[in-house]
Coordinates of C-alpha atoms and ligand atoms in Angstrom, one line a residue:
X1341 CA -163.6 219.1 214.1
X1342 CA -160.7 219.1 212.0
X1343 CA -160.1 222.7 210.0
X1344 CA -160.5 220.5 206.8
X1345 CA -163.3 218.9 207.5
X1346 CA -165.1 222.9 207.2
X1347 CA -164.0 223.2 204.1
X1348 CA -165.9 219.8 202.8
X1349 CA -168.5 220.0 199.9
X1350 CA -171.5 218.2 202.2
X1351 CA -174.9 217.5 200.3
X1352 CA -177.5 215.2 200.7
X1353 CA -177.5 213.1 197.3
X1354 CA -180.3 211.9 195.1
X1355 CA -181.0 208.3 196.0
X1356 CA -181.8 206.1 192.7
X1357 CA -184.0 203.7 193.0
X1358 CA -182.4 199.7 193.7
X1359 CA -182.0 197.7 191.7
X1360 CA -182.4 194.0 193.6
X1361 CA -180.5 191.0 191.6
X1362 CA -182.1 187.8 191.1
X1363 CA -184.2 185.6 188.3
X1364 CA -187.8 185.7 189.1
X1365 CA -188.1 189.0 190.3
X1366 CA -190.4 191.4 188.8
X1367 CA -188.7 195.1 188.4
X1368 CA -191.5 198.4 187.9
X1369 CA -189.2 200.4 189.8
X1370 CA -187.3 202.5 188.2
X1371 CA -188.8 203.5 184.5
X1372 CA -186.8 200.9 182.6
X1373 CA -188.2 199.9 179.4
X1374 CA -188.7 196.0 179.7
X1375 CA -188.2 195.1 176.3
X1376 CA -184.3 194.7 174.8
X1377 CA -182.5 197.3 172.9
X1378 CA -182.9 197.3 168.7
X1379 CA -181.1 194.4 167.2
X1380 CA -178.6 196.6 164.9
X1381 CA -177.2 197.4 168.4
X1382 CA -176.8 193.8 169.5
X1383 CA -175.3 193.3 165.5
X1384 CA -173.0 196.3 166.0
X1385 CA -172.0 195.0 169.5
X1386 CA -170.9 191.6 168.0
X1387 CA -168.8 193.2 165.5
X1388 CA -166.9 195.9 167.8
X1389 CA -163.3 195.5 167.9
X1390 CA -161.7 195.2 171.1
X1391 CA -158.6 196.7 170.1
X1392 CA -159.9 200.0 169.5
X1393 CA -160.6 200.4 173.4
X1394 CA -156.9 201.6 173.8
X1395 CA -157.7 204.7 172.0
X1396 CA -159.9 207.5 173.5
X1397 CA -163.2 207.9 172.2
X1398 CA -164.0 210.7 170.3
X1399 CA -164.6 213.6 172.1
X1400 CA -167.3 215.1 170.1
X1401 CA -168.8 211.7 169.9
X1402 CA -169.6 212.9 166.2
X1403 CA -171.1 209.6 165.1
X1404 CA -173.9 209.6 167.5
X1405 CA -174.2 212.6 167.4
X1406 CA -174.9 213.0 163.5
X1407 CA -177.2 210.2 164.0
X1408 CA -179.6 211.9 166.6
X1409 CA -179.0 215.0 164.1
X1410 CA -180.3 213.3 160.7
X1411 CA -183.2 212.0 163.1
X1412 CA -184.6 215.2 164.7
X1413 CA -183.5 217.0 161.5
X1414 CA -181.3 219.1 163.5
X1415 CA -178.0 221.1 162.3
X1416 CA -174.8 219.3 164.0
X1417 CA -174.1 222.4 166.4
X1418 CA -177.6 222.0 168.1
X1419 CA -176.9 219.2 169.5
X1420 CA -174.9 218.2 172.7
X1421 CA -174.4 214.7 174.1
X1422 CA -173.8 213.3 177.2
X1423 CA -173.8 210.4 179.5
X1424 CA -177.2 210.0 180.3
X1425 CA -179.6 213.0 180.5
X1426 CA -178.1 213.3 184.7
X1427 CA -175.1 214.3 182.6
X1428 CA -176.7 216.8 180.4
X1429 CA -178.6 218.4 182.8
X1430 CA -176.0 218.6 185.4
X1431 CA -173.8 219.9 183.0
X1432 CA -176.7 222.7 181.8
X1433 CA -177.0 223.6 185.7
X1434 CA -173.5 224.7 185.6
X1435 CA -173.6 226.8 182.4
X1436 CA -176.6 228.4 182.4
X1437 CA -177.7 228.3 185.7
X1438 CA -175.5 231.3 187.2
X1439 CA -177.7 234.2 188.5
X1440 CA -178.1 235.4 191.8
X1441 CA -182.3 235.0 191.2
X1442 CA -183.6 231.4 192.1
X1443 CA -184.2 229.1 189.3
X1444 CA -188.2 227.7 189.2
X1445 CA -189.1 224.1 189.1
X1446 CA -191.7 222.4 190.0
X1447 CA -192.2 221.1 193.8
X1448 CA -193.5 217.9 192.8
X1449 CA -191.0 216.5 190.0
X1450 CA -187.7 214.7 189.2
X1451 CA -185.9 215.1 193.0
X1452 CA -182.4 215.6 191.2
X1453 CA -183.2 219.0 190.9
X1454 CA -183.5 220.0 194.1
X1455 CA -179.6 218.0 194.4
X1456 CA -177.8 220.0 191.6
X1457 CA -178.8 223.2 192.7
X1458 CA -177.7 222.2 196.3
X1459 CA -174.5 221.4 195.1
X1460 CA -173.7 224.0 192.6
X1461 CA -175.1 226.4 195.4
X1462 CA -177.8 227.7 192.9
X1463 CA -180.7 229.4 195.1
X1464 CA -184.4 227.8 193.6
X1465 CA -188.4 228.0 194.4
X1466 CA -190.2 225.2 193.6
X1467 CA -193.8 226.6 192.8
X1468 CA -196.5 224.1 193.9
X1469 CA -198.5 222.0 191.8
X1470 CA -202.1 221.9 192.4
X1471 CA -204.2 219.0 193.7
X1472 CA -204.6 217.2 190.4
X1473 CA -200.7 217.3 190.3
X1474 CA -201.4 220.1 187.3
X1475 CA -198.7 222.8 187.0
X1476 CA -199.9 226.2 186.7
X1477 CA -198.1 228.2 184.1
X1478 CA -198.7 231.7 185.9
X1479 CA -196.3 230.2 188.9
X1480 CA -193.5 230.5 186.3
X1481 CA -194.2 234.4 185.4
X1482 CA -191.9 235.4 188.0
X1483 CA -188.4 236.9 188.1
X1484 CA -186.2 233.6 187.9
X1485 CA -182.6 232.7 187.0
X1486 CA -183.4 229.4 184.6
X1487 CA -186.5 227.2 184.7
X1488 CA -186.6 223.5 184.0
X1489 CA -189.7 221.0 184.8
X1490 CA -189.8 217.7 183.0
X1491 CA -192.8 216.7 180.5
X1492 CA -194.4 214.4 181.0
X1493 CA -193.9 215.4 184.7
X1494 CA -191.8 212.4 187.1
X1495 CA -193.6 210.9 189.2
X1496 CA -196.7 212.1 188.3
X1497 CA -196.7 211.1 184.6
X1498 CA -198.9 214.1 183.9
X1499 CA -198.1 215.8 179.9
X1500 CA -198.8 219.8 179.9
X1501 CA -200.2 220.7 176.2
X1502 CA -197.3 222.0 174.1
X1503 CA -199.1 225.6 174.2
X1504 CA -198.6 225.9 178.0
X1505 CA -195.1 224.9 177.8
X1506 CA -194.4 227.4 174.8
X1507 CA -196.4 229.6 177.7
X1508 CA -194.0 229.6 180.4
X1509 CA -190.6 229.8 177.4
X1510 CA -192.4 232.9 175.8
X1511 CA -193.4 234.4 179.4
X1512 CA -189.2 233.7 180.6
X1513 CA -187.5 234.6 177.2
X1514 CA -184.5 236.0 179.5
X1515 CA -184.0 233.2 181.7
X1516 CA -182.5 229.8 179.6
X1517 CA -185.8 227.2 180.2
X1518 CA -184.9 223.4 180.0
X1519 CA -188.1 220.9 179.3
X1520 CA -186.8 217.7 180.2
X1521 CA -188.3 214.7 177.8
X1522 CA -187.2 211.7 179.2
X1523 CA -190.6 210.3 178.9
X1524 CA -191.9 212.1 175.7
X1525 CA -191.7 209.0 173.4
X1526 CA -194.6 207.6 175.2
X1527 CA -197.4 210.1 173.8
X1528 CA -196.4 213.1 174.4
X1529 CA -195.5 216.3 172.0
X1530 CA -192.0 217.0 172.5
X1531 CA -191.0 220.7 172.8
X1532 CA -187.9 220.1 169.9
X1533 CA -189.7 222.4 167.4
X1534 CA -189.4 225.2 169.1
X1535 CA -186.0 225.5 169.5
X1536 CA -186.1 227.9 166.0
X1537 CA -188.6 229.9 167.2
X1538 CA -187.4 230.1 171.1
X1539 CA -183.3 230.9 171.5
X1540 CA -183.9 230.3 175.7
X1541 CA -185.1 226.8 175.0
X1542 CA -182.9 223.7 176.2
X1543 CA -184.6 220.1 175.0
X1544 CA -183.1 217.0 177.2
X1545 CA -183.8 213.7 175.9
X1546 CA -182.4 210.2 177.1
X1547 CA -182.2 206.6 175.6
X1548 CA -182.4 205.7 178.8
X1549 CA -186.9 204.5 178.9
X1550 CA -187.9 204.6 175.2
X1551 CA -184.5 203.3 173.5
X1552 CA -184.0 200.3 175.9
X1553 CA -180.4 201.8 177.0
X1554 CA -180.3 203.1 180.1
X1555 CA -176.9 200.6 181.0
X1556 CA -175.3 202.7 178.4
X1557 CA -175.7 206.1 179.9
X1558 CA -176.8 208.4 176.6
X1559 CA -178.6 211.7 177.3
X1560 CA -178.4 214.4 174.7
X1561 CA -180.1 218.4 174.6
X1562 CA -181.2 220.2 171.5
X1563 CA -181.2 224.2 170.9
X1564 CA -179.8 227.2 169.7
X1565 CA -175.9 226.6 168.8
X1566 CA -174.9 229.5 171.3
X1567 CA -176.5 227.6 173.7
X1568 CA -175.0 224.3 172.5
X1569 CA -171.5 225.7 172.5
X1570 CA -171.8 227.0 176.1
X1571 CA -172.5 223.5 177.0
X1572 CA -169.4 222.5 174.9
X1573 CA -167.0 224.8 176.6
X1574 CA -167.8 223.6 179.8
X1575 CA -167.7 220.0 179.2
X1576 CA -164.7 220.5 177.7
X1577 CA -163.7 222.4 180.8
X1578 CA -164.1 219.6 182.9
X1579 CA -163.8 216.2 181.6
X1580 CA -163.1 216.3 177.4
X1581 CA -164.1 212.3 177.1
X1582 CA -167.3 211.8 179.1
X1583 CA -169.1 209.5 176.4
X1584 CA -167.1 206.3 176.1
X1585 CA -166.8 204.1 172.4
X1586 CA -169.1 201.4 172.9
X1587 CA -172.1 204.1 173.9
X1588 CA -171.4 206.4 170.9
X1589 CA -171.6 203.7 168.7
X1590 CA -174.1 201.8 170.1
X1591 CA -176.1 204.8 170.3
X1592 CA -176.1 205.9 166.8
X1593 CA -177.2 202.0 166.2
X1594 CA -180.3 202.4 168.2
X1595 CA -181.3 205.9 166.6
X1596 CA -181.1 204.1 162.9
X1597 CA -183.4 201.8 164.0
X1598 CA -186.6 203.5 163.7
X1599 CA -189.1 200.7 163.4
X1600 CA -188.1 198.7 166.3
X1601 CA -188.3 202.1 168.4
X1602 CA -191.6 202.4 167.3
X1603 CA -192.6 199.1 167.4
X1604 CA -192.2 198.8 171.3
X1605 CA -193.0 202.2 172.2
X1606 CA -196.4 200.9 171.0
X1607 CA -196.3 197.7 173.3
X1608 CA -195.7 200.0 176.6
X1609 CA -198.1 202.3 175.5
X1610 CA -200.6 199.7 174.5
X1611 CA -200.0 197.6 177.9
X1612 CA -200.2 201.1 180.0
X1613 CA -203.5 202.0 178.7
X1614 CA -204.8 198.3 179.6
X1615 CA -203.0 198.7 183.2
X1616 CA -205.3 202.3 183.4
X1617 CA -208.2 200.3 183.4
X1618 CA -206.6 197.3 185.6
X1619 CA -206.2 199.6 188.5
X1620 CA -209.0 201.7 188.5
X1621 CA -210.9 198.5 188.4
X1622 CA -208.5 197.1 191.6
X1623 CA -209.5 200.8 193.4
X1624 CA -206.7 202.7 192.6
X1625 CA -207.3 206.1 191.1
X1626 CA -204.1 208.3 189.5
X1627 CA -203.7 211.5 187.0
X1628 CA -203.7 210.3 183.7
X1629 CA -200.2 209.0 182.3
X1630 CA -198.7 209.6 179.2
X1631 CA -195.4 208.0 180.4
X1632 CA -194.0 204.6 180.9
X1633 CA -195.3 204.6 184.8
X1634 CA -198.6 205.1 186.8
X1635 CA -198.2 207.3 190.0
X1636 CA -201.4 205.8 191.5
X1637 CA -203.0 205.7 195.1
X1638 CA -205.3 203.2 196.6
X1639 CA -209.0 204.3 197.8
X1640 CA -208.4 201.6 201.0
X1641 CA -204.7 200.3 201.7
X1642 CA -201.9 202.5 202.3
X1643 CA -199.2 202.8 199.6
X1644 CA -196.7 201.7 202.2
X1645 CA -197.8 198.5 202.9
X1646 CA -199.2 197.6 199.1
X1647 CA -195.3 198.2 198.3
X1648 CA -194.4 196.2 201.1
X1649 CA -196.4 193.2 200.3
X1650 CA -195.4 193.4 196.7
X1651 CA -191.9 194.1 197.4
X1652 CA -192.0 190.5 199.7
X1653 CA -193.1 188.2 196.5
X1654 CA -190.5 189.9 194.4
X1655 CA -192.4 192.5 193.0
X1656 CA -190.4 196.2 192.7
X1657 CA -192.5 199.3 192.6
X1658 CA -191.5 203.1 193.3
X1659 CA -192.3 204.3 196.8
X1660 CA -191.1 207.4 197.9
X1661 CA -191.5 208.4 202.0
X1662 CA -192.3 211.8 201.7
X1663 CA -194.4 214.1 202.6
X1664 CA -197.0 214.9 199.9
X1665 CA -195.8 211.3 197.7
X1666 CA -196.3 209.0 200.6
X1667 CA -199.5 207.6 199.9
X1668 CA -198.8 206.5 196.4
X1669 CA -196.9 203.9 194.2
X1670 CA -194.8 204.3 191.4
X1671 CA -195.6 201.8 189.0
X1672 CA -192.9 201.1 185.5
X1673 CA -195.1 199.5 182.9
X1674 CA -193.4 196.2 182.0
X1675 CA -194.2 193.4 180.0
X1676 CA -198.1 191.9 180.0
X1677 CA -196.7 189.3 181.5
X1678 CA -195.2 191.0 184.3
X1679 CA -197.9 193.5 184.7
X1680 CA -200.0 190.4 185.0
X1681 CA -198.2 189.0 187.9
X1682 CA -198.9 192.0 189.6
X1683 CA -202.5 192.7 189.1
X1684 CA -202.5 188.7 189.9
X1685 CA -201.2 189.4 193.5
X1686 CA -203.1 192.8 193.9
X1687 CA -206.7 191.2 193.4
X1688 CA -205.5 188.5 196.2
X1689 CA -203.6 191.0 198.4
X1690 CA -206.3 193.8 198.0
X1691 CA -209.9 191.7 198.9
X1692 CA -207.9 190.4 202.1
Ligands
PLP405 C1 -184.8 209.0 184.1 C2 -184.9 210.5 184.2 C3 -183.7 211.2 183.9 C4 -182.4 210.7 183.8 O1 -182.2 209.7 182.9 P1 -180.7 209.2 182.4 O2 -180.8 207.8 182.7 O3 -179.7 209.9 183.2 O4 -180.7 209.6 181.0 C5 -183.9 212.6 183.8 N1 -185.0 213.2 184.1 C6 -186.1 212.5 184.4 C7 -187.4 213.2 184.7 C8 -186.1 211.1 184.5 O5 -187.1 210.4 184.8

């Protein structure tokens, strides 16, 4: 071994799911909402100006950022954005994750946890959930350096009541506690107003599902300005223009477009409910969603080879080889039409 090769960074990174090319293909595999982005941002696309690509963006990406501001009602210096909620909460793992006591989060939730900490050589305990994939708040009473869990939970799609996640902040009021949304616009009660009551609470939302953007890579937290500065100061430690021109504008486009966000949050929701009864009636059984997915498990066929089969006529689900995950399917609710195809092919495939 070569003496540089010991002094290599090595970690084991998060593995996204793919994302297969081609026309007739059917994607629920990776939480993308199937519908297109508002039309102000196709208008505002059409009208950008080329030119002003030989500039740098704005650093503070102010415009979207007063847009999400005016939205959530929030004060300009409570916000921080970033590209894509990865972005955010990498970033957050840097600033406020720095004690010597392990940060907390959940053993079954989003797997780029487990990555960050690894590479920013933050120790962590991932409390267990229980056998209805339920987290138990009294896991989270311990001595920790930072706590962050996602709600609704990823993969499980499970939403803990507001008052068990104000719970775990008011039990940790020490320790800087992230709830990551990036599923809360389908049902859930987001966590945002808390943030004047709670001065240890870090909100991460992403356009990424519910806005129809996740090509444009926007993430953004809310909270206390001190914590909102911290962030700052270390983005602007490490790279001043993360957020490029097209996604700031773009962005603030979306957020202005409230009806339209609306409008197909209650599609997806509308179509996940119907697929709830589709695949209980096909034998599947799964902890109620109140995300954009179904983490569901067959009574008879193994997960395995249901994604198999699907994955051979061009439908994508979520399958994850793990222990603990491995008899179950990720499912992204799509169009009718696409969840059609797939119930189509599951009564065929299933009563073979
Ligand atoms: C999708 C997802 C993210 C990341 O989304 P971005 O595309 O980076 O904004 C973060 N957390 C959870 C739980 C997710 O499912």
């Amino acid at each position: 071994m070569r003496a540089w090769q010991a002094n290599i960074r090595t970690v084991t990174p998060y593995v996204p799911g793919e994302q297969p090319k081609g026309e007739h293909l059917v994607k629920l595999n990776t939480n993308e909402n199937p519908y297109p982005p508002s039309p102000f941002v196709k208008n505002a696309m059409d009208e950008m100006d080329y030119d002003k690509f030989r500039k740098y963006p704005d650093p503070a990406s102010a415009v979207l950022t007063k847009a999400l501001c005016e939205y959530y009602r929030m004060e300009e210096d409570e916000i921080f954005v970033g590209v894509g909620s990865d972005d955010v909460i990498a970033m957050s793992f840097l600033t406020f994750f720095n004690s010597q006591k392990p940060v907390l989060f959940p053993e079954v939730s989003y797997s780029f946890y487990k990555v960050w900490a690894e590479l920013f050589r933050i120790p962590y305990e991932t409390p267990a959930l229980d056998e209805n994939f339920l987290i138990h708040t009294e896991d989270y009473y311990r001595e920790n350096g930072g706590i962050i869990f996602p709600n609704p939970n990823a993969p499980t799609g499970v939403f803990m009541p507001l008052s068990e996640v104000e719970d775990i902040i008011a039990h940790n009021q020490d320790s800087v506690v992230i709830v990551d949304e990036a599923y809360i616009d389908f049902g859930g009660e987001s966590a945002a107003g808390l943030i004047k009551k709670y001065e240890n609470l870090l909100v991460v939302q992403t356009f990424s599902k519910s806005r129809s953007m996740a090509g444009m890579r926007i993430g953004y937290a809310m909270g206390n300005k001190d914590l909102i500065r911290a962030l700052n100061d270390v983005k602007y430690s490490y790279n001043s223009y993360t957020m490029n021109m097209p996604s700031q504008i773009l962005g603030a486009e979306a957020v202005k477009d409230d009806s339209y966000f609306k409008e197909t949050i209650e599609k997806i929701i509308t179509t996940r409910e119907k697929a709830k009864k589709r695949l209980s009636e096909l034998g599947f059984t799964f902890p109620d969603s109140m995300a954009n997915f179904i983490f569901a498990s067959h009574r008879e066929k193994k997960a395995e080879d249901i994604y198999l089969a699907l994955r051979e006529k061009q439908i994508f689900v979520r399958y994850f080889k793990q222990p603990g995950l491995d008899n179950h399917l990720r499912i992204t609710i799509g169009t009718d039409e696409e969840m059609e195809k797939l119930y189509d092919f599951l009564e065929k495939f299933l009563s073979s």
